[in-house]
PDB file of C-alpha atoms in Angstrom:
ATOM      1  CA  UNK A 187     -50.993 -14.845  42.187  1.00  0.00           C
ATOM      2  CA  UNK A 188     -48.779 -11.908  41.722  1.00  0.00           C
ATOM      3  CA  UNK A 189     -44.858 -12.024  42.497  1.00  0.00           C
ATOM      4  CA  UNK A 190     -44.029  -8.598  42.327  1.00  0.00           C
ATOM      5  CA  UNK A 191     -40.446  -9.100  43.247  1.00  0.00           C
ATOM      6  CA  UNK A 192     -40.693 -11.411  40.247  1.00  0.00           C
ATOM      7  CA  UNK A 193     -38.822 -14.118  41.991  1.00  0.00           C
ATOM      8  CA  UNK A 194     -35.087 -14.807  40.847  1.00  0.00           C
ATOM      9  CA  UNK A 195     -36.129 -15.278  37.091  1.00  0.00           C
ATOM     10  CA  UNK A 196     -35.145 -11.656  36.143  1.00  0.00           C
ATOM     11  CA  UNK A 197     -31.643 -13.289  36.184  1.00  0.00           C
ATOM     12  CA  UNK A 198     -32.263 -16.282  34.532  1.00  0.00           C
ATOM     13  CA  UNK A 199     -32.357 -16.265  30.711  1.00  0.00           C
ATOM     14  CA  UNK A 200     -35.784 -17.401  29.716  1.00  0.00           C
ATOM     15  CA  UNK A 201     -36.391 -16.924  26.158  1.00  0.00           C
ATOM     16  CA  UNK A 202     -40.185 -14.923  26.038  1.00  0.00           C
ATOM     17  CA  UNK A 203     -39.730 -13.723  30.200  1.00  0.00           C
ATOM     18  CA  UNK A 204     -40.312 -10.500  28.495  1.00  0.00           C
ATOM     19  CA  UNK A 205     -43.020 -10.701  26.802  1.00  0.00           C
ATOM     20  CA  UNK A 206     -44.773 -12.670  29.478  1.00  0.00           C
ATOM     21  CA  UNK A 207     -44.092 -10.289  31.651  1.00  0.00           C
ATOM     22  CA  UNK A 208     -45.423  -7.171  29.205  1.00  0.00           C
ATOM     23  CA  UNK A 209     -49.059  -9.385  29.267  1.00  0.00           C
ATOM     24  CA  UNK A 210     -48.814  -9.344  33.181  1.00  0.00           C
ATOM     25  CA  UNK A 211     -46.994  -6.611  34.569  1.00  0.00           C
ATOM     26  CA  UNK A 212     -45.206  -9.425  36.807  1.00  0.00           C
ATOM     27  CA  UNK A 213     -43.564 -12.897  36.512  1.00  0.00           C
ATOM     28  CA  UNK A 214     -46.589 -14.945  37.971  1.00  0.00           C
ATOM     29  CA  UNK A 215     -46.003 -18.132  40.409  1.00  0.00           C
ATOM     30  CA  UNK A 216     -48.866 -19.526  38.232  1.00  0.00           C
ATOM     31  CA  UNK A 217     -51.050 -20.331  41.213  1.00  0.00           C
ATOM     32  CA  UNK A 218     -54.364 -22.228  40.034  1.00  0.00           C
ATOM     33  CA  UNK A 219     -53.140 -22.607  36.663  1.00  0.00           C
ATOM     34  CA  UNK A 220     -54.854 -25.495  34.810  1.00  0.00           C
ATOM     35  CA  UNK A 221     -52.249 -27.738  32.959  1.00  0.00           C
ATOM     36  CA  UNK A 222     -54.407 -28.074  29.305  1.00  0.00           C
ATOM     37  CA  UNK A 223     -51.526 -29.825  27.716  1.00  0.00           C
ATOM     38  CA  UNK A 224     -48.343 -32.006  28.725  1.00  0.00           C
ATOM     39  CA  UNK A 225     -46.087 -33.438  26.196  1.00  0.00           C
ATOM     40  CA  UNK A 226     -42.847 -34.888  26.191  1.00  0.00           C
ATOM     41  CA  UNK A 227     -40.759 -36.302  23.565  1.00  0.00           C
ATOM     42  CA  UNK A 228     -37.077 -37.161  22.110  1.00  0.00           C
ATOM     43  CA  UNK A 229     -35.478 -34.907  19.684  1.00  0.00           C
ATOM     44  CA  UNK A 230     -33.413 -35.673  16.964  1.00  0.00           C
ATOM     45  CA  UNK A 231     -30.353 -35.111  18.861  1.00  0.00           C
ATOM     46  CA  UNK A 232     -31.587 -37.350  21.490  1.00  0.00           C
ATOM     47  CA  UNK A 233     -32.307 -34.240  23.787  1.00  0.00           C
ATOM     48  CA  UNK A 234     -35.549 -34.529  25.624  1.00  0.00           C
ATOM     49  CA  UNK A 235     -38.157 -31.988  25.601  1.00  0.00           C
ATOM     50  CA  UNK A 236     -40.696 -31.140  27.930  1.00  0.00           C
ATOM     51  CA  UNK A 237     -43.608 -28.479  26.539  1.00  0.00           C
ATOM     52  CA  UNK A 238     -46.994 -27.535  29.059  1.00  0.00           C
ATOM     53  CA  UNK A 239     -49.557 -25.485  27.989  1.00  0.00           C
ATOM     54  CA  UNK A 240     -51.212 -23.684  30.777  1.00  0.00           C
ATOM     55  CA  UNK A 241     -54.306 -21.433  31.385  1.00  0.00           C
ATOM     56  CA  UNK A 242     -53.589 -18.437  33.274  1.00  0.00           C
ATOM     57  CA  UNK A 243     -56.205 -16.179  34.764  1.00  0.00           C
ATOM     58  CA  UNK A 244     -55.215 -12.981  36.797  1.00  0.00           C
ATOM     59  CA  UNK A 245     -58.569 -12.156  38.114  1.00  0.00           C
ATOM     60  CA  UNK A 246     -57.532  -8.448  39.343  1.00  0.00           C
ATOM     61  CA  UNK A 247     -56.333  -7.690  35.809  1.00  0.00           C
ATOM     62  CA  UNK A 248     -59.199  -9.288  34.438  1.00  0.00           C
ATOM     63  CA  UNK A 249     -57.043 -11.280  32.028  1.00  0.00           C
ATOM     64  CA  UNK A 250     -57.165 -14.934  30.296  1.00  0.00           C
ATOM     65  CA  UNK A 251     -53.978 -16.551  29.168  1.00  0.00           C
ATOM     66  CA  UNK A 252     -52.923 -19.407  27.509  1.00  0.00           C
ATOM     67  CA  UNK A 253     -48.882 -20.252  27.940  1.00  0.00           C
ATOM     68  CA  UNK A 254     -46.736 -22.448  26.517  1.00  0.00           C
ATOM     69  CA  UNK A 255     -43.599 -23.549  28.533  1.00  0.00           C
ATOM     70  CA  UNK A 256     -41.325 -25.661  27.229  1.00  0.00           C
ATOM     71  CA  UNK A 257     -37.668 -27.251  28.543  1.00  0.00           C
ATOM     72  CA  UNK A 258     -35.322 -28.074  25.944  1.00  0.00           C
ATOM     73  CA  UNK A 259     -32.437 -30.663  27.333  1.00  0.00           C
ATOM     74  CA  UNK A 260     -34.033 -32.190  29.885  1.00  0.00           C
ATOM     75  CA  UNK A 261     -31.632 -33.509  32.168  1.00  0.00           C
ATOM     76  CA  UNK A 262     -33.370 -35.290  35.032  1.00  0.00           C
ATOM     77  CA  UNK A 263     -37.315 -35.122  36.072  1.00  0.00           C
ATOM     78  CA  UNK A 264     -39.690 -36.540  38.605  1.00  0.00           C
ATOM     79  CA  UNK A 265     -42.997 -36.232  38.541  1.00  0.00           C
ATOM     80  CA  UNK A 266     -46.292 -37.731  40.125  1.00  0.00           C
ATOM     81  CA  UNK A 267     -49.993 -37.799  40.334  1.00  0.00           C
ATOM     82  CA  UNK A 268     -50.652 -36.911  36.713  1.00  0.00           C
ATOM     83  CA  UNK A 269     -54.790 -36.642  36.712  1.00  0.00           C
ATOM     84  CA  UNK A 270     -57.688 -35.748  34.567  1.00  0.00           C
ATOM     85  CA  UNK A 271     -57.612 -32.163  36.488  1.00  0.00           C
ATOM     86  CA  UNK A 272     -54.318 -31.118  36.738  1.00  0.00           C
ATOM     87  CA  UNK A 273     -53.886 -27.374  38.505  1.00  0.00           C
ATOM     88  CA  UNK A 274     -50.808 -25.709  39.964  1.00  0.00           C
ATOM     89  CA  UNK A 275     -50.500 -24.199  43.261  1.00  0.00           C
ATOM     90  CA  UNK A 276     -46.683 -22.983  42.291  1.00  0.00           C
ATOM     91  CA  UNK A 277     -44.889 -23.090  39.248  1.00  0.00           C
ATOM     92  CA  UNK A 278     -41.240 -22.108  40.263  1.00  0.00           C
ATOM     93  CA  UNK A 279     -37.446 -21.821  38.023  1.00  0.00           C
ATOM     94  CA  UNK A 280     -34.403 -22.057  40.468  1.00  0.00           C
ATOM     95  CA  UNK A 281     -31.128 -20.376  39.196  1.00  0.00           C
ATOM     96  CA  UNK A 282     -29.850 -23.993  37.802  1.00  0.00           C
ATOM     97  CA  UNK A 283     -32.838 -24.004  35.807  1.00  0.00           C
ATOM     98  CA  UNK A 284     -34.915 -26.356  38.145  1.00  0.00           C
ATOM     99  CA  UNK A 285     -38.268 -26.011  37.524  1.00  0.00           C
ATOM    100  CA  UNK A 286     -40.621 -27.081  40.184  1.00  0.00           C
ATOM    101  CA  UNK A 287     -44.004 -27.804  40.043  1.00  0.00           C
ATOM    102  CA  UNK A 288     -46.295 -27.602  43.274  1.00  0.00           C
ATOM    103  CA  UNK A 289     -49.867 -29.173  42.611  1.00  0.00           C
ATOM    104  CA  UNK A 290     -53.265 -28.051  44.289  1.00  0.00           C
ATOM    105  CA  UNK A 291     -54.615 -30.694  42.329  1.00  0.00           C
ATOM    106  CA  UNK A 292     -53.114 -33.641  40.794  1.00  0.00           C
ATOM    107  CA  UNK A 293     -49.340 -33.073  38.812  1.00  0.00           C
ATOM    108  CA  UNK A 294     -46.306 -32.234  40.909  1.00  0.00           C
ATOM    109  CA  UNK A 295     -42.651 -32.252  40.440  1.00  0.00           C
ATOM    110  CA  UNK A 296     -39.706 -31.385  39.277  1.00  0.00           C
ATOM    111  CA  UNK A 297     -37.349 -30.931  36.234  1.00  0.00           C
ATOM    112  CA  UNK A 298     -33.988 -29.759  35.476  1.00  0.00           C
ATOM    113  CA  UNK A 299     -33.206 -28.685  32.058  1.00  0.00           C
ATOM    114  CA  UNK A 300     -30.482 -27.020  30.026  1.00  0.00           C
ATOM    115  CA  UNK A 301     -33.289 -24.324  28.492  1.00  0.00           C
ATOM    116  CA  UNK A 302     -36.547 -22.914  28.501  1.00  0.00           C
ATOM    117  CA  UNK A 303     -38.837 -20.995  26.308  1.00  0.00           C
ATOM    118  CA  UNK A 304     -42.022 -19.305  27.341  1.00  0.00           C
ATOM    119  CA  UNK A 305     -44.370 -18.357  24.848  1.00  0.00           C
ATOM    120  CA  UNK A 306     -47.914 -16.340  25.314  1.00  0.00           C
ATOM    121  CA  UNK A 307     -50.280 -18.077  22.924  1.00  0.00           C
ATOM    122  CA  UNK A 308     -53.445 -16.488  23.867  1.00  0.00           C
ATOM    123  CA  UNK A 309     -54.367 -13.511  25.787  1.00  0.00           C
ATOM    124  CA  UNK A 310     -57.616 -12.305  26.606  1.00  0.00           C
ATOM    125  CA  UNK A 311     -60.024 -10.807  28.643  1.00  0.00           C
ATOM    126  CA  UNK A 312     -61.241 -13.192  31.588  1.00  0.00           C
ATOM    127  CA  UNK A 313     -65.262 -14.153  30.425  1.00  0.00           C
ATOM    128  CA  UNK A 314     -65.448 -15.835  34.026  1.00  0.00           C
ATOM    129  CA  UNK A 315     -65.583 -19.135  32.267  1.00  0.00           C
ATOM    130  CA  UNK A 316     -62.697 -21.741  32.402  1.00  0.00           C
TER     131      UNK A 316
END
């Protein structure tokens, strides 16, 4: 779903907002993303990370993407319900650098973190298959 007042992450620093945004035309809410990949682990400097890969499809701009998010430092998370099928109904980044994760089906929750990095892996046109 489109957020064309791009919500308040034109303040925040994201590192790859940009070019995210240059694939788009918008900072999406990723609304029926599928979560393809969830992975968590402890870095050297005992910081945790948190890295999702989701599929993106903007049906209007006919457009498939595959993006990578991932929260360096994780301070404190919470999160439930992790299925087989995991799709989001909201993906949202307060100004602390919350990110919160509304489900339509199966993981929800919430992180805060001290960074994040967004990276476009893929991006192609939409075949109509998932």
């Amino acid at each position: 779903m489109k957020n064309n007042f791009m919500s308040n992450t034109d303040q925040l620093s994201i590192k790859g907002r940009d070019k995210l945004i240059s694939e788009l035309g918008y900072w999406p809410d990723f609304c029926d993303a599928k979560i393809c990949e969830l992975f968590f682990r402890r870095g050297t400097d005992a910081e945790l990370e948190l890295s999702l890969t989701l599929q993106y499809i903007d049906m209007e701009l006919n457009r498939e993407l595959l993006v990578k998010i991932v929260l360096h430092g994780v301070l404190t998370m919470r999160f439930d319900e992790l299925t087989i099928d995991n799709v989001i109904d909201k993906l949202s980044i307060s100004d602390s650098l919350v990110v919160e994760i509304e489900a339509a089906i199966g993981l929800f929750g919430h992180c805060k973190c001290k960074a994040i990095d967004i990276d476009v892996i893929a991006s192609k046109p939409f075949t109509g298959q998932r």
